[in-house]
Coordinates of C-alpha atoms and ligand atoms in Angstrom, one line a residue:
M1 CA 26.3 8.5 12.5
L2 CA 24.0 10.4 10.9
G3 CA 22.7 9.2 7.4
L4 CA 20.9 11.6 5.2
Y5 CA 17.8 10.3 2.9
L6 CA 17.1 12.7 -0.1
H7 CA 13.5 12.4 -1.9
V8 CA 12.8 12.7 -5.7
P9 CA 9.4 12.6 -6.3
F10 CA 9.4 12.2 -10.0
C11 CA 8.6 9.1 -12.0
S12 CA 8.2 8.6 -16.2
S13 CA 4.9 6.7 -15.4
I14 CA 2.9 5.7 -12.7
C15 CA 3.0 2.0 -11.8
N16 CA -0.3 0.5 -11.2
Y17 CA 0.7 -0.8 -7.5
C18 CA 2.8 2.2 -6.2
N19 CA 1.9 3.7 -3.1
F20 CA 4.9 5.8 -2.6
N21 CA 4.9 9.8 -2.6
R22 CA 5.4 10.4 -6.1
G23 CA 4.1 12.1 -9.3
L24 CA 4.4 12.6 -13.1
F25 CA 8.0 14.1 -13.9
E26 CA 7.6 17.6 -14.9
S27 CA 10.6 19.5 -16.0
G28 CA 9.6 23.0 -14.5
L29 CA 8.6 21.5 -11.4
K30 CA 11.6 19.3 -11.1
D31 CA 13.9 22.2 -11.7
R32 CA 12.3 24.2 -8.6
Y33 CA 12.4 20.9 -7.0
V34 CA 16.2 20.6 -7.1
V35 CA 16.9 24.5 -5.9
A36 CA 14.5 23.9 -3.0
L37 CA 16.1 20.4 -1.9
E38 CA 19.6 22.2 -2.3
R39 CA 18.4 24.9 -0.1
E40 CA 16.8 22.4 2.4
I41 CA 19.8 20.7 2.5
R42 CA 22.1 23.6 3.0
Q43 CA 19.6 24.8 6.2
A44 CA 19.4 21.5 7.9
G45 CA 22.9 21.1 9.0
R46 CA 25.6 22.4 10.9
G47 CA 28.5 20.1 10.1
E48 CA 27.4 17.2 11.8
A49 CA 29.2 13.7 10.4
V50 CA 27.3 11.9 7.7
D51 CA 28.4 8.4 6.5
T52 CA 25.6 7.8 4.3
V53 CA 23.6 9.6 1.5
Y54 CA 20.5 8.1 0.2
F55 CA 18.5 9.3 -3.0
G56 CA 15.2 7.3 -3.2
G57 CA 11.9 8.0 -4.8
G58 CA 10.1 8.0 -7.1
T59 CA 12.7 7.7 -9.9
P60 CA 15.8 9.7 -8.4
S61 CA 17.8 8.6 -11.6
L62 CA 15.3 11.1 -13.8
L63 CA 17.6 13.7 -12.4
E64 CA 20.5 14.9 -14.4
P65 CA 24.0 13.6 -13.3
G66 CA 24.8 17.5 -12.8
E67 CA 21.8 18.1 -10.5
I68 CA 23.0 15.0 -8.4
G69 CA 26.2 16.3 -8.3
R70 CA 25.0 19.6 -7.0
L71 CA 22.8 18.2 -4.4
V72 CA 25.9 15.5 -3.1
Q73 CA 27.9 18.8 -3.2
A74 CA 25.4 20.8 -1.0
C75 CA 25.9 17.8 1.4
R76 CA 29.5 17.7 1.5
E77 CA 29.3 21.6 2.2
T78 CA 27.0 21.7 4.9
F79 CA 27.8 18.4 6.8
E80 CA 31.1 16.4 7.3
V81 CA 30.2 13.5 5.2
T82 CA 33.3 10.7 5.5
S83 CA 35.6 10.2 2.9
D84 CA 34.2 6.7 2.4
A85 CA 30.5 7.7 2.7
E86 CA 28.3 5.6 0.8
V87 CA 25.9 7.3 -1.9
T88 CA 23.1 5.5 -3.1
L89 CA 21.0 6.2 -5.9
E90 CA 17.5 4.5 -6.8
T91 CA 17.6 4.0 -10.5
N92 CA 15.2 2.6 -12.7
P93 CA 16.6 0.4 -15.6
E94 CA 15.1 2.7 -18.5
T95 CA 16.9 5.6 -17.3
S96 CA 20.3 4.1 -17.4
N97 CA 23.0 4.5 -20.3
V98 CA 26.7 4.4 -20.2
Q99 CA 27.0 8.1 -20.1
R100 CA 24.5 9.0 -17.4
M101 CA 25.8 5.8 -15.2
D102 CA 29.6 7.6 -15.8
G103 CA 28.1 11.0 -14.8
F104 CA 26.4 9.7 -11.5
R105 CA 29.6 8.1 -10.8
A106 CA 31.5 11.5 -11.4
A107 CA 28.8 13.3 -9.2
G108 CA 29.8 11.1 -6.2
V109 CA 27.7 8.0 -6.5
N110 CA 29.2 4.8 -5.4
R111 CA 26.4 2.4 -4.8
V112 CA 23.4 1.7 -7.4
S113 CA 20.0 0.1 -6.6
F114 CA 17.9 -1.0 -9.5
G115 CA 14.3 -1.4 -9.4
V116 CA 14.2 -4.5 -11.6
Q117 CA 11.1 -6.3 -10.1
S118 CA 11.2 -9.2 -12.3
F119 CA 13.2 -10.8 -14.9
R120 CA 9.9 -11.9 -16.9
D121 CA 8.7 -9.5 -19.4
A122 CA 4.9 -10.4 -18.8
E123 CA 5.1 -9.9 -15.5
L124 CA 6.9 -6.5 -15.7
R125 CA 4.2 -5.2 -18.3
R126 CA 1.4 -6.3 -15.4
L127 CA 3.0 -4.1 -13.3
G128 CA 2.9 -1.2 -15.9
R129 CA 6.6 -1.2 -15.5
L130 CA 8.6 0.7 -18.5
H131 CA 11.8 -1.8 -18.6
S132 CA 12.0 -5.0 -20.2
A133 CA 14.3 -8.0 -18.6
D134 CA 16.9 -7.4 -21.3
R135 CA 16.9 -3.5 -20.2
A136 CA 17.4 -4.3 -16.8
R137 CA 20.5 -6.8 -17.7
A138 CA 21.9 -3.9 -20.1
A139 CA 21.5 -1.4 -17.2
F140 CA 23.3 -3.6 -14.6
A141 CA 26.1 -4.0 -17.5
E142 CA 26.3 -0.2 -17.8
A143 CA 26.5 0.3 -14.2
R144 CA 29.5 -2.2 -14.0
A145 CA 31.2 -0.5 -16.8
A146 CA 30.9 2.9 -15.3
G147 CA 33.1 1.3 -12.1
F148 CA 30.0 0.5 -9.8
D149 CA 31.4 -2.1 -7.6
N150 CA 28.1 -2.1 -5.3
I151 CA 25.0 -2.6 -7.2
S152 CA 21.7 -3.9 -5.6
L153 CA 18.6 -5.5 -7.6
D154 CA 15.2 -5.3 -6.2
L155 CA 13.1 -8.4 -7.1
M156 CA 9.1 -8.1 -6.1
M157 CA 7.4 -12.0 -5.5
W158 CA 3.9 -13.0 -5.4
L159 CA 3.1 -11.2 -8.6
P160 CA -0.1 -11.5 -10.6
E161 CA -0.2 -14.8 -12.3
Q162 CA 3.2 -15.6 -10.8
S163 CA 3.8 -19.2 -10.1
T164 CA 6.6 -20.5 -8.0
G165 CA 8.8 -21.7 -11.1
N166 CA 8.2 -18.3 -12.5
W167 CA 9.9 -16.8 -9.4
S168 CA 12.8 -19.3 -9.1
E169 CA 13.4 -18.3 -12.9
S170 CA 13.5 -14.7 -12.1
I171 CA 16.0 -15.8 -9.1
D172 CA 18.1 -17.8 -11.4
Q173 CA 18.4 -14.9 -13.8
L174 CA 19.2 -12.6 -11.3
I175 CA 22.0 -14.8 -9.8
E176 CA 23.2 -15.0 -13.1
V177 CA 23.8 -11.3 -13.3
G178 CA 25.2 -11.2 -10.1
P179 CA 24.6 -8.0 -8.1
D180 CA 26.4 -7.0 -4.6
H181 CA 23.2 -6.9 -3.1
V182 CA 19.4 -8.2 -3.4
S183 CA 16.0 -6.9 -2.2
L184 CA 13.4 -9.1 -2.2
Y185 CA 9.7 -7.8 -1.5
L186 CA 6.1 -9.1 -1.6
L187 CA 3.9 -7.5 -3.5
E188 CA 1.7 -5.6 -1.4
L189 CA -2.1 -4.7 -2.7
Y190 CA -3.1 -1.2 -1.3
P191 CA -6.6 -0.6 -1.0
N192 CA -8.0 1.2 -4.3
A193 CA -4.7 0.1 -6.0
P194 CA -5.3 0.4 -9.7
L195 CA -3.4 -2.9 -10.1
K196 CA -6.6 -4.3 -8.4
E197 CA -9.1 -3.2 -10.8
D198 CA -6.7 -4.3 -13.7
M199 CA -6.2 -7.7 -11.9
A200 CA -10.0 -8.1 -11.7
R201 CA -10.9 -6.8 -15.6
A202 CA -7.9 -9.2 -16.9
G203 CA -8.9 -12.2 -14.7
W204 CA -5.4 -12.3 -13.1
S205 CA -4.9 -13.6 -9.5
Q206 CA -2.0 -14.3 -7.1
A207 CA -0.6 -17.8 -6.2
P208 CA -2.3 -19.3 -2.7
D209 CA -0.4 -18.0 0.5
E210 CA 1.6 -21.2 0.8
D211 CA 3.0 -20.3 -2.6
A212 CA 4.0 -17.0 -1.4
A213 CA 5.9 -18.3 1.9
E214 CA 7.3 -20.9 -0.6
M215 CA 8.7 -18.1 -3.0
Y216 CA 10.0 -16.2 0.0
L217 CA 11.9 -19.3 1.3
G218 CA 12.6 -20.7 -1.9
G219 CA 14.6 -17.6 -3.3
L220 CA 16.5 -17.4 -0.1
A221 CA 17.6 -20.7 -0.3
A222 CA 19.1 -20.3 -3.6
L223 CA 20.6 -17.0 -2.8
D224 CA 22.3 -18.8 0.2
A225 CA 23.2 -21.6 -2.4
A226 CA 24.7 -18.9 -4.7
G227 CA 27.2 -17.2 -1.9
Y228 CA 24.9 -14.3 -0.7
R229 CA 24.2 -14.1 3.3
Q230 CA 20.8 -12.6 4.5
Y231 CA 21.0 -10.0 7.1
E232 CA 17.4 -8.8 6.9
I233 CA 14.1 -10.0 6.4
S234 CA 14.0 -8.8 3.0
N235 CA 17.6 -8.4 2.0
V236 CA 20.7 -10.4 1.0
C237 CA 24.3 -9.4 0.2
R238 CA 27.7 -10.5 -0.7
A239 CA 30.2 -10.2 2.3
G240 CA 30.4 -6.4 3.5
R241 CA 28.0 -5.1 1.0
E242 CA 25.0 -4.6 3.3
S243 CA 23.3 -1.1 2.7
R244 CA 24.6 0.8 5.7
H245 CA 22.2 3.4 5.1
N246 CA 19.2 1.0 5.4
V247 CA 20.8 -0.7 8.4
K248 CA 20.4 2.5 10.4
Y249 CA 16.5 1.9 10.4
W250 CA 16.8 -1.2 11.7
T251 CA 19.9 -0.2 14.5
D252 CA 17.9 2.5 16.5
G253 CA 19.9 5.1 14.3
E254 CA 19.4 8.6 13.4
W255 CA 18.9 10.0 10.0
L256 CA 17.4 13.2 8.4
G257 CA 15.0 12.9 5.5
L258 CA 15.1 16.0 3.1
G259 CA 12.7 16.5 0.2
C260 CA 8.8 16.3 0.2
G261 CA 7.5 13.5 2.4
A262 CA 10.6 12.6 3.7
H263 CA 10.8 11.3 7.4
S264 CA 13.5 12.0 10.1
T265 CA 14.5 10.7 13.2
R266 CA 16.8 12.8 15.2
G267 CA 17.5 13.5 19.1
G268 CA 14.4 11.7 20.2
E269 CA 12.4 13.7 17.7
R270 CA 10.7 12.3 14.8
W271 CA 8.9 14.4 11.9
K272 CA 8.0 14.2 8.3
N273 CA 8.4 17.0 5.4
V274 CA 4.8 18.0 3.6
S275 CA 4.1 15.6 1.2
A276 CA 2.9 17.4 -2.0
T277 CA 5.8 18.5 -3.8
G278 CA 4.5 21.9 -5.2
E279 CA 3.8 22.6 -1.3
Y280 CA 7.4 21.6 -0.6
V281 CA 8.9 23.6 -2.8
D282 CA 6.6 26.7 -1.9
R283 CA 7.6 26.5 1.8
V284 CA 11.2 26.0 1.4
T285 CA 11.4 28.9 -1.2
A286 CA 9.4 31.1 1.2
G287 CA 11.9 30.3 3.9
Q288 CA 9.9 28.0 5.8
R289 CA 10.7 24.5 7.2
P290 CA 8.9 21.9 5.3
A291 CA 8.5 19.9 8.6
I292 CA 5.0 19.0 10.1
D293 CA 4.0 16.5 12.8
I294 CA 7.0 17.0 14.7
R295 CA 6.9 14.8 17.8
T296 CA 9.3 14.0 21.0
M297 CA 9.5 10.4 21.4
T298 CA 8.8 9.0 24.6
D299 CA 11.5 6.7 25.8
H300 CA 8.9 3.7 25.6
E301 CA 8.3 4.6 21.8
C302 CA 11.8 4.8 21.3
L303 CA 12.2 1.2 23.2
E304 CA 9.5 -0.7 21.0
D305 CA 11.0 0.9 17.7
A306 CA 14.5 -0.3 18.5
L307 CA 13.1 -4.0 19.4
F308 CA 10.6 -4.4 16.6
T309 CA 13.0 -2.9 14.3
G310 CA 15.9 -4.8 15.4
L311 CA 14.0 -8.1 15.4
R312 CA 14.3 -7.4 11.2
L313 CA 17.9 -8.5 11.2
T314 CA 19.2 -11.8 11.2
A315 CA 21.7 -11.4 13.9
G316 CA 18.3 -10.0 15.9
V317 CA 18.2 -7.5 18.7
N318 CA 20.6 -7.3 21.4
V319 CA 17.6 -6.9 24.2
D320 CA 20.6 -6.3 26.9
R321 CA 21.9 -3.5 25.0
V322 CA 18.6 -1.9 24.6
G323 CA 17.3 -2.8 28.1
R324 CA 20.1 -1.0 29.4
R325 CA 19.8 2.0 27.0
Y326 CA 16.1 2.5 28.1
G327 CA 16.3 1.4 31.7
I328 CA 14.4 -2.0 31.5
D329 CA 14.7 -5.5 31.9
V330 CA 13.1 -6.5 28.3
W331 CA 12.7 -10.1 29.0
A332 CA 10.9 -9.0 32.2
R333 CA 8.6 -6.8 30.6
Y334 CA 7.9 -9.0 27.6
G335 CA 9.1 -12.3 27.9
D336 CA 5.3 -14.0 28.6
D337 CA 4.3 -12.9 25.4
L338 CA 7.5 -13.9 23.8
Q339 CA 7.8 -17.1 25.2
P340 CA 5.1 -18.8 22.9
F341 CA 6.8 -17.9 20.1
V342 CA 9.9 -19.4 21.5
E343 CA 8.5 -22.8 21.9
A344 CA 6.9 -22.7 18.3
G345 CA 10.7 -22.3 17.1
V346 CA 10.2 -19.3 15.4
L347 CA 11.9 -17.0 18.0
R348 CA 15.5 -17.8 19.2
R349 CA 17.2 -16.6 22.3
E350 CA 20.8 -16.7 21.9
G351 CA 22.5 -15.1 24.7
P352 CA 22.0 -11.4 24.6
N353 CA 20.1 -11.8 21.3
L354 CA 16.9 -12.3 20.3
R355 CA 16.3 -13.3 16.7
L356 CA 13.8 -14.8 14.4
T357 CA 14.3 -17.9 12.5
R358 CA 13.7 -18.2 8.9
E359 CA 10.3 -19.4 9.3
G360 CA 9.6 -16.8 11.9
M361 CA 10.2 -14.0 9.5
L362 CA 7.3 -15.3 7.5
V363 CA 5.1 -14.8 10.9
A364 CA 7.4 -11.7 11.7
N365 CA 4.6 -9.2 12.0
E366 CA 2.8 -11.4 14.8
V367 CA 6.0 -11.4 16.8
M368 CA 6.7 -7.6 16.4
Q369 CA 3.2 -6.9 17.8
V370 CA 4.1 -7.9 21.1
F371 CA 6.0 -4.6 21.1
V372 CA 3.5 -2.2 19.8
Ligands
SF4_401 S1 9.0 3.7 -10.6 FE1 8.6 3.1 -8.5 S2 7.9 5.2 -7.4 FE2 7.2 5.7 -9.2 S3 5.3 4.7 -9.6 FE3 6.5 3.0 -10.3 S4 7.1 2.0 -8.2 FE4 6.0 4.2 -8.0

């Protein structure tokens, strides 16, 4: 089934490491954006079945619950949204309180994903985040009190000045909080990130590469021991709490991205919307489609995508099924290049499945390069 991604590009302040499509919150622009996004939703569908709706950003929780409700309603009136659809709202802890959480729930949201990033205040300050560890814990409690039984927390590792011990501390605190789903991301310093300048000025550094690997493996081991199951390179969950929306990205699924800068993959085509918020609003308001870069994917590109995104899953990718879908023998085509990784013990062939071992996930990019 189709998934819907709805982008909300507004933030209360801009974090020094952030490379997403976002800008500072402006009330007037936000009002016009919500109208445009609702219009795009209504123009995008023809009653297709949808089982996931994902509000990502930016900070979607800066919208009022009533605005989220209008957008969810527009999805329901335009698509055949299943009664058990997963409706996720990315939320920043500083935007949460009990009333807003109640409101988001009443608006149809049934899954909340909090950008916590760290349970150490010094680390949060270095990243320019607005919340504290206590506020993150309180936000989680507010979401539970509002009835959310599917809550995800994001943590970032390899932060400036973060030791492996500091990282374990954040993981322990997260386990104590008890979310249903956890995403672990490695800090990526893109060229010209203001954080790079902050680090140079303050003399902050990142731990050596070996420590980053230890953080990843140690964090996952602690989460294993606490009863979580890893299902993707960066994601673990309690039983049945996988992100159904994100799984579409890794299983050759289809989704529509709505809002500025959102990407879509559907019916063998891939496109993105214009990135600039104002331009997006102007286009949609003028009745124009905001999509640019519309490309028909070749079978070869679809095959490569299916293989390298599928490898992100711990279950791996069923190469027989993918091969049948695209009419090739995957092992005959790629086997010679894959074999060294199998021999090194980072890649396993298990029946029709090809999967990375946990150590293999540390070198996932090298393995995936075989397919692209
Ligand atoms: S809150 Fe998220 S999207 Fe907004 S600036 Fe910070 S990292 Fe970027």
